[in-house]
Short mmCIF file of C-alpha atoms in Angstrom, two decimals:
data_model
loop_
_atom_site.label_atom_id
_atom_site.label_comp_id
_atom_site.label_asym_id
_atom_site.label_seq_id
_atom_site.Cartn_x
_atom_site.Cartn_y
_atom_site.Cartn_z
CA ALA L 1 2.58 19.43 27.79
CA ALA L 2 1.08 16.12 26.73
CA GLY L 3 2.87 14.35 23.94
CA VAL L 4 2.05 11.53 21.56
CA ILE L 5 2.02 8.29 23.51
CA GLN L 6 2.91 5.03 21.86
CA SER L 7 2.61 1.65 23.45
CA PRO L 8 4.31 -0.62 23.96
CA ARG L 9 7.81 0.87 23.75
CA HIS L 10 9.35 -2.51 22.96
CA LEU L 11 7.76 -5.64 21.58
CA ILE L 12 9.23 -9.00 20.71
CA LYS L 13 7.19 -11.39 18.59
CA GLU L 14 7.83 -14.60 16.73
CA LYS L 15 7.36 -15.10 13.02
CA ARG L 16 3.75 -15.55 11.96
CA GLU L 17 2.44 -14.01 15.17
CA THR L 18 0.33 -10.87 15.30
CA ALA L 19 1.09 -7.56 16.95
CA THR L 20 -0.94 -4.49 17.80
CA LEU L 21 0.68 -1.12 18.25
CA LYS L 22 -1.19 1.74 19.84
CA CYS L 23 -0.91 5.46 19.41
CA TYR L 24 -2.55 8.10 21.57
CA PRO L 25 -2.38 11.51 19.90
CA ILE L 26 -2.06 14.82 21.62
CA PRO L 27 -5.44 15.85 23.06
CA ARG L 28 -7.66 17.49 20.42
CA HIS L 29 -5.43 16.31 17.58
CA ASP L 30 -7.64 14.60 15.02
CA THR L 31 -5.04 13.31 12.57
CA VAL L 32 -2.70 10.39 13.07
CA TYR L 33 0.17 9.16 10.89
CA TRP L 34 2.07 5.90 11.03
CA TYR L 35 5.66 5.40 9.87
CA GLN L 36 7.92 2.37 9.71
CA GLN L 37 11.66 2.72 10.02
CA GLY L 38 13.78 -0.33 9.32
CA PRO L 39 17.38 -0.59 10.57
CA GLY L 40 19.50 2.00 8.85
CA GLN L 41 16.58 3.20 6.74
CA ASP L 42 14.54 6.36 6.57
CA PRO L 43 11.04 6.40 8.02
CA GLN L 44 8.52 5.19 5.49
CA PHE L 45 5.01 6.53 5.57
CA LEU L 46 2.44 3.77 6.08
CA ILE L 47 -0.97 5.32 6.53
CA SER L 48 -2.82 8.26 8.04
CA PHE L 49 -6.24 8.94 9.49
CA TYR L 50 -8.26 12.10 9.78
CA GLU L 51 -11.41 12.22 11.85
CA LYS L 52 -11.46 8.43 12.11
CA MET L 53 -11.34 7.93 8.35
CA GLN L 54 -8.36 6.75 6.35
CA SER L 55 -6.77 9.80 4.82
CA ASP L 56 -3.66 8.82 2.91
CA LYS L 57 -2.09 5.45 2.25
CA GLY L 58 1.59 4.82 1.77
CA SER L 59 3.61 1.64 1.66
CA ILE L 60 1.56 -0.33 4.13
CA PRO L 61 1.64 -4.11 3.49
CA ASP L 62 -1.64 -5.95 3.06
CA ARG L 63 -0.84 -7.89 6.22
CA PHE L 64 -1.16 -4.68 8.19
CA SER L 65 -4.32 -2.81 8.99
CA ALA L 66 -5.02 0.25 11.04
CA GLN L 67 -7.87 2.27 12.34
CA GLN L 68 -8.62 5.37 14.33
CA PHE L 69 -11.17 5.16 17.10
CA SER L 70 -13.76 7.58 18.39
CA ASP L 71 -11.32 8.92 20.99
CA TYR L 72 -8.83 9.51 18.13
CA HIS L 73 -6.34 6.95 19.29
CA SER L 74 -5.10 4.66 16.56
CA GLU L 75 -4.02 1.05 16.40
CA LEU L 76 -1.77 -0.61 13.86
CA ASN L 77 -2.50 -4.33 13.55
CA MET L 78 0.18 -6.50 12.04
CA SER L 79 -0.45 -10.12 11.18
CA SER L 80 1.70 -12.99 9.89
CA LEU L 81 4.76 -11.16 11.11
CA GLU L 82 7.93 -11.57 9.12
CA LEU L 83 11.53 -10.98 10.15
CA GLY L 84 11.57 -7.95 7.87
CA ASP L 85 8.86 -6.31 9.94
CA SER L 86 11.43 -5.68 12.67
CA ALA L 87 11.59 -1.91 12.82
CA LEU L 88 10.78 1.22 14.72
CA TYR L 89 7.17 2.24 14.27
CA PHE L 90 6.44 5.90 14.77
CA CYS L 91 3.15 7.59 15.20
CA ALA L 92 2.64 11.31 14.75
CA SER L 93 -0.40 13.47 15.32
CA SER L 94 -1.58 16.86 14.18
CA LEU L 95 -4.64 19.04 14.29
CA GLY L 96 -6.33 19.10 10.94
CA ARG L 97 -5.28 17.36 7.77
CA THR L 98 -4.84 20.43 5.64
CA GLU L 99 -4.04 23.03 8.25
CA ARG L 100 -0.86 21.25 9.29
CA THR L 101 -0.83 23.26 12.44
CA GLY L 102 1.73 21.16 14.15
CA TYR L 103 3.15 17.70 13.90
CA THR L 104 4.36 15.81 16.93
CA PHE L 105 6.04 12.45 16.77
CA GLY L 106 5.82 9.81 19.47
CA SER L 107 8.87 8.01 20.81
CA GLY L 108 8.17 4.96 18.69
CA THR L 109 7.57 1.28 19.28
CA ARG L 110 10.50 -1.00 18.66
CA LEU L 111 9.25 -4.26 17.20
CA THR L 112 11.59 -7.21 16.99
CA VAL L 113 10.43 -10.30 15.12
CA VAL L 114 12.41 -13.44 15.90
CA ALA Q 1 18.29 10.97 27.33
CA GLN Q 2 18.27 12.19 23.77
CA LYS Q 3 16.49 15.30 22.71
CA VAL Q 4 16.13 17.41 19.59
CA THR Q 5 14.99 21.01 19.81
CA GLN Q 6 13.76 23.10 16.92
CA ALA Q 7 12.99 26.41 18.55
CA GLN Q 8 11.33 27.93 15.50
CA THR Q 9 7.76 26.67 15.29
CA GLU Q 10 6.87 28.61 12.17
CA ILE Q 11 8.82 30.76 9.76
CA SER Q 12 7.47 32.84 6.89
CA VAL Q 13 9.70 34.31 4.23
CA VAL Q 14 9.19 35.87 0.86
CA GLU Q 15 10.38 34.01 -2.18
CA LYS Q 16 14.09 34.40 -2.94
CA GLU Q 17 14.97 35.16 0.66
CA ASP Q 18 17.46 32.95 2.47
CA VAL Q 19 16.20 31.13 5.54
CA THR Q 20 17.93 29.11 8.27
CA LEU Q 21 16.18 26.45 10.30
CA ASP Q 22 17.77 25.78 13.67
CA CYS Q 23 18.31 22.40 15.27
CA VAL Q 24 19.93 21.77 18.65
CA TYR Q 25 20.38 18.25 19.98
CA GLU Q 26 21.32 16.53 23.21
CA THR Q 27 22.93 13.13 23.50
CA ARG Q 28 25.50 11.36 25.64
CA ASP Q 29 26.49 9.07 22.82
CA THR Q 30 29.77 9.70 21.05
CA THR Q 31 28.55 8.07 17.87
CA TYR Q 32 25.32 9.35 16.45
CA TYR Q 33 23.67 10.55 13.27
CA LEU Q 34 21.77 13.69 12.52
CA PHE Q 35 19.11 14.00 9.87
CA TRP Q 36 16.91 16.55 8.21
CA TYR Q 37 13.61 15.56 6.65
CA LYS Q 38 11.08 17.55 4.68
CA GLN Q 39 7.44 16.74 5.11
CA PRO Q 40 5.10 18.00 2.41
CA PRO Q 41 1.32 17.93 3.00
CA SER Q 42 1.12 14.33 1.73
CA GLY Q 43 2.67 13.14 5.00
CA GLU Q 44 5.71 11.48 3.46
CA LEU Q 45 9.06 12.15 5.04
CA VAL Q 46 11.54 13.19 2.39
CA PHE Q 47 15.12 12.53 3.34
CA LEU Q 48 17.41 15.52 2.88
CA ILE Q 49 20.66 14.71 4.63
CA ARG Q 50 22.38 12.43 7.12
CA ARG Q 51 25.52 13.46 8.97
CA ASN Q 52 27.50 11.30 11.37
CA SER Q 53 28.99 12.70 14.54
CA PHE Q 54 32.56 12.40 13.31
CA ASP Q 55 32.03 14.42 10.18
CA GLU Q 56 31.75 18.11 10.93
CA GLN Q 57 32.29 19.18 7.38
CA ASN Q 58 29.56 21.46 6.18
CA GLU Q 59 27.63 20.33 3.15
CA ILE Q 60 26.03 22.12 0.28
CA SER Q 61 23.55 20.58 -2.11
CA GLY Q 62 22.12 23.03 -4.58
CA ARG Q 63 20.18 25.65 -2.64
CA TYR Q 64 20.47 23.63 0.57
CA SER Q 65 23.35 23.80 3.01
CA TRP Q 66 23.95 22.40 6.47
CA ASN Q 67 26.13 23.69 9.27
CA PHE Q 68 27.13 21.06 11.84
CA GLN Q 69 28.71 22.53 14.96
CA LYS Q 70 29.55 19.83 17.47
CA SER Q 71 30.78 22.40 20.00
CA THR Q 72 27.29 23.89 20.23
CA SER Q 73 25.39 20.67 19.44
CA SER Q 74 23.72 22.32 16.51
CA PHE Q 75 22.89 21.15 13.01
CA ASN Q 76 21.33 24.08 11.20
CA PHE Q 77 19.79 23.98 7.75
CA THR Q 78 19.85 26.91 5.33
CA ILE Q 79 17.81 27.30 2.17
CA THR Q 80 19.19 29.89 -0.19
CA ALA Q 81 16.90 31.80 -2.55
CA SER Q 82 13.82 30.09 -1.17
CA GLN Q 83 10.99 29.04 -3.46
CA VAL Q 84 7.30 28.46 -2.88
CA VAL Q 85 7.85 24.71 -3.32
CA ASP Q 86 10.08 24.77 -0.24
CA SER Q 87 6.99 25.33 1.90
CA ALA Q 88 6.72 22.34 4.21
CA VAL Q 89 7.40 21.15 7.70
CA TYR Q 90 11.05 20.34 8.29
CA PHE Q 91 12.17 17.88 10.94
CA CYS Q 92 15.58 17.48 12.46
CA ALA Q 93 16.26 14.04 13.95
CA LEU Q 94 18.93 12.26 15.96
CA SER Q 95 19.80 8.59 15.83
CA SER Q 96 22.14 6.39 17.84
CA GLN Q 97 22.47 2.80 18.92
CA ASP Q 98 21.99 1.37 22.36
CA ASN Q 99 21.97 -2.15 23.70
CA TYR Q 100 18.47 -2.69 22.35
CA GLY Q 101 18.99 -1.32 18.90
CA GLN Q 102 18.48 1.95 17.15
CA ASN Q 103 17.13 5.03 18.89
CA PHE Q 104 15.56 7.68 16.75
CA VAL Q 105 14.28 10.99 18.06
CA PHE Q 106 12.50 13.65 16.02
CA GLY Q 107 12.45 17.33 16.81
CA PRO Q 108 9.09 19.11 16.94
CA GLY Q 109 9.45 20.41 13.40
CA THR Q 110 9.54 23.87 11.85
CA ARG Q 111 6.82 24.93 9.46
CA LEU Q 112 8.27 26.99 6.65
CA SER Q 113 5.99 29.09 4.51
CA VAL Q 114 7.49 30.71 1.45
CA LEU Q 115 5.26 33.41 0.08
CA PRO Q 116 5.30 34.41 -3.58
#
């Protein structure tokens, strides 16, 4: 069965650079969630989208932005990268925002800022 | 490769019943951590417990208890006297380190519905 695809798997950037992380949800899933997990920390919810509109907002820094496209894939754009942005970034998808019929997490993108 | 299996996709119980959520993991690492998270409809992941691979002691926290069995690679979660507010999706997760840093793998989740 198709899973949530995140790209790239690993990314190394320098301070003040920008990065774009991509998430391709399971086919027909219309809801996407982004999480950030720093070293030794729990995943922190950043933002979610339902039907291409922002749904919920968590602890996403102003330097980050995200959107969901017409094909339901989502991109997390990160600018002016800081060392503290080094983390695992997970994307999850589900069908329906309120139905919660099934969450699936991707394998994550490991971002290292040097 | 690391893998977390939660065979129960959905469970429904009536309030005050006990319920156990199963978690089976696969890893070749000798040092690893196991987690349980609760995910309410808001999307947040609420941390419930972390257990390292060298600590097989079972843990109880209020109505929650966890049974770590290394021999069967299982880390099951039991809610005693369930309540409607326990309704959520519960994720089991596995974490270890490799040469590139931390690996973190989520299970598929179990949706628990507690009916009044």
